[in-house]
mmCIF file of C-alpha atoms in Angstrom:
data_model
loop_
_atom_site.group_PDB
_atom_site.id
_atom_site.type_symbol
_atom_site.label_atom_id
_atom_site.label_comp_id
_atom_site.label_asym_id
_atom_site.label_seq_id
_atom_site.Cartn_x
_atom_site.Cartn_y
_atom_site.Cartn_z
ATOM 1 C CA MET A 13 -0.012 -0.002 -0.139
ATOM 2 C CA CYS A 14 1.186 3.634 -0.712
ATOM 3 C CA ILE A 15 0.251 6.853 0.892
ATOM 4 C CA THR A 16 0.002 9.723 -1.501
ATOM 5 C CA VAL A 17 0.325 13.319 -0.103
ATOM 6 C CA THR A 18 -0.680 16.063 -2.456
ATOM 7 C CA ASN A 19 -2.428 19.338 -2.945
ATOM 8 C CA ALA A 20 -5.766 19.403 -4.760
ATOM 9 C CA THR A 21 -8.858 21.447 -5.074
ATOM 10 C CA ALA A 22 -11.964 20.242 -3.555
ATOM 11 C CA ASP A 23 -13.088 19.526 -7.418
ATOM 12 C CA GLU A 24 -10.155 17.491 -7.931
ATOM 13 C CA PHE A 25 -10.726 15.491 -4.717
ATOM 14 C CA PHE A 26 -14.283 15.017 -5.746
ATOM 15 C CA ARG A 27 -13.165 13.781 -9.325
ATOM 16 C CA ARG A 28 -10.742 11.417 -8.002
ATOM 17 C CA GLY A 29 -13.527 9.823 -5.700
ATOM 18 C CA LEU A 30 -16.079 9.628 -8.664
ATOM 19 C CA LYS A 31 -13.347 8.048 -10.669
ATOM 20 C CA LEU A 32 -12.669 5.307 -8.074
ATOM 21 C CA ALA A 33 -16.541 4.808 -7.473
ATOM 22 C CA LYS A 34 -16.934 4.353 -11.236
ATOM 23 C CA ALA A 35 -14.009 1.771 -11.387
ATOM 24 C CA VAL A 36 -15.646 -0.029 -8.414
ATOM 25 C CA ASP A 37 -19.018 -0.196 -9.889
ATOM 26 C CA ALA A 38 -17.374 -1.678 -13.112
ATOM 27 C CA GLY A 39 -15.769 -4.402 -11.258
ATOM 28 C CA GLU A 40 -12.222 -3.246 -11.640
ATOM 29 C CA ARG A 41 -9.696 -4.215 -8.883
ATOM 30 C CA ILE A 42 -8.533 -1.268 -6.833
ATOM 31 C CA GLU A 43 -5.276 -1.266 -5.317
ATOM 32 C CA PRO A 44 -5.469 -0.215 -1.622
ATOM 33 C CA SER A 45 -3.920 3.131 -1.165
ATOM 34 C CA ILE A 46 -4.290 6.427 1.219
ATOM 35 C CA THR A 47 -4.349 9.999 -0.257
ATOM 36 C CA ILE A 48 -3.948 12.903 1.900
ATOM 37 C CA SER A 49 -4.887 16.122 0.009
ATOM 38 C CA PHE A 50 -4.429 19.728 0.991
ATOM 39 C CA GLU A 51 -6.125 22.564 -0.706
ATOM 40 C CA SER A 52 -2.787 24.468 -1.183
ATOM 41 C CA ALA A 53 0.922 23.783 -1.666
ATOM 42 C CA ASP A 54 1.639 26.037 1.450
ATOM 43 C CA GLU A 55 -0.410 23.672 3.735
ATOM 44 C CA PHE A 56 1.161 20.592 2.155
ATOM 45 C CA ALA A 57 4.626 22.173 2.770
ATOM 46 C CA LEU A 58 3.664 22.855 6.318
ATOM 47 C CA LEU A 59 2.996 19.091 6.997
ATOM 48 C CA LEU A 60 5.986 17.907 5.168
ATOM 49 C CA SER A 61 8.849 20.194 6.161
ATOM 50 C CA GLU A 62 12.469 19.160 5.444
ATOM 51 C CA LYS A 63 12.991 17.831 9.106
ATOM 52 C CA ARG A 64 9.522 15.786 8.959
ATOM 53 C CA THR A 65 10.371 14.172 5.652
ATOM 54 C CA ARG A 66 13.856 13.215 6.966
ATOM 55 C CA LEU A 67 11.957 11.879 10.119
ATOM 56 C CA VAL A 68 9.674 9.695 7.853
ATOM 57 C CA THR A 69 12.704 8.414 6.006
ATOM 58 C CA VAL A 70 14.500 7.466 9.224
ATOM 59 C CA VAL A 71 11.515 5.818 10.637
ATOM 60 C CA ARG A 72 10.935 3.897 7.532
ATOM 61 C CA ASP A 73 14.543 2.587 7.345
ATOM 62 C CA ASN A 74 14.698 1.922 11.328
ATOM 63 C CA PRO A 75 11.506 2.199 13.445
ATOM 64 C CA GLY A 76 11.962 2.881 17.118
ATOM 65 C CA THR A 77 11.045 4.787 20.147
ATOM 66 C CA VAL A 78 10.894 8.648 20.225
ATOM 67 C CA ASN A 79 14.128 8.664 22.211
ATOM 68 C CA GLU A 80 15.825 6.357 19.575
ATOM 69 C CA ILE A 81 14.628 8.298 16.627
ATOM 70 C CA ALA A 82 15.607 11.675 18.164
ATOM 71 C CA ALA A 83 19.137 10.503 18.692
ATOM 72 C CA ARG A 84 19.340 9.366 14.984
ATOM 73 C CA VAL A 85 18.190 12.742 13.535
ATOM 74 C CA HIS A 86 20.269 14.781 16.237
ATOM 75 C CA ARG A 87 17.382 16.765 17.312
ATOM 76 C CA SER A 88 15.604 17.182 20.684
ATOM 77 C CA ARG A 89 13.194 14.708 21.941
ATOM 78 C CA ASP A 90 10.527 17.264 22.397
ATOM 79 C CA ALA A 91 10.792 18.464 18.792
ATOM 80 C CA VAL A 92 10.763 14.814 17.436
ATOM 81 C CA ALA A 93 7.738 14.086 19.503
ATOM 82 C CA LYS A 94 5.808 17.019 18.301
ATOM 83 C CA ASP A 95 6.717 16.155 14.640
ATOM 84 C CA ILE A 96 5.678 12.397 15.331
ATOM 85 C CA TYR A 97 2.335 13.646 16.892
ATOM 86 C CA VAL A 98 1.738 15.641 13.544
ATOM 87 C CA LEU A 99 2.680 12.944 11.194
ATOM 88 C CA THR A 100 0.709 10.318 13.050
ATOM 89 C CA ASN A 101 -2.538 12.610 13.022
ATOM 90 C CA ALA A 102 -1.899 12.855 9.270
ATOM 91 C CA GLY A 103 -1.819 9.012 8.880
ATOM 92 C CA ILE A 104 1.686 8.810 7.735
ATOM 93 C CA LEU A 105 3.333 7.315 10.881
ATOM 94 C CA LYS A 106 1.739 4.860 13.311
ATOM 95 C CA ILE A 107 2.418 4.421 16.901
ATOM 96 C CA PHE A 108 2.486 0.742 18.162
ATOM 97 C CA LYS A 109 2.524 -0.385 21.880
ATOM 98 C CA ILE A 110 4.700 -3.110 22.583
ATOM 99 C CA MET A 111 5.539 -4.893 25.978
ATOM 100 C CA ASN A 112 8.640 -3.802 27.660
ATOM 101 C CA PRO A 113 9.693 -6.421 30.303
ATOM 102 C CA LYS A 114 11.342 -3.582 32.527
ATOM 103 C CA HIS A 115 8.741 -0.899 32.351
ATOM 104 C CA GLY A 116 5.280 -2.406 31.096
ATOM 105 C CA GLU A 117 4.854 -0.823 27.645
ATOM 106 C CA MET A 118 6.608 1.189 25.362
ATOM 107 C CA ASN A 119 5.673 3.053 21.898
ATOM 108 C CA ILE A 120 7.479 2.061 18.798
ATOM 109 C CA ILE A 121 6.970 4.448 15.912
ATOM 110 C CA LYS A 122 6.530 3.042 12.452
ATOM 111 C CA PRO A 123 5.648 4.105 9.164
ATOM 112 C CA ALA A 124 1.928 3.517 8.073
ATOM 113 C CA THR A 125 3.021 2.022 4.863
ATOM 114 C CA LYS A 126 6.071 1.192 3.057
ATOM 115 C CA LYS A 127 5.918 3.802 0.592
ATOM 116 C CA VAL A 128 4.946 7.590 0.789
ATOM 117 C CA ARG A 129 4.693 9.567 -2.399
ATOM 118 C CA LEU A 130 4.875 13.309 -2.311
ATOM 119 C CA VAL A 131 2.893 15.024 -5.053
ATOM 120 C CA ALA A 132 2.801 18.872 -5.051
ATOM 121 C CA GLU A 133 1.770 21.290 -7.792
ATOM 122 C CA ILE A 134 2.055 24.977 -7.733
#
């Protein structure tokens, strides 16, 4: 599955939905995907800043805890936690709870999918 992050007008959003609905009605196989659309390229850029795209790449290559990820990207834990929160709310990253024998549970940050496609038009 792939997540596509793009900017699109409301009309483009509804045209894409109508095209998918027609394909389903015609019995075509639809590949599972997630599309996150923003109405402007500026909103798109706010979500996926240079630091956040780096964070997604690092998590994709090696999931881990917030502390582990912060150390890998050489940023403060609080800044990384904030960016993870934003990317999780957007559906690009996911937080999984796993058992930690020493301390109960711990959160592991992983990508929501193996592939994230960024498509921006100005």
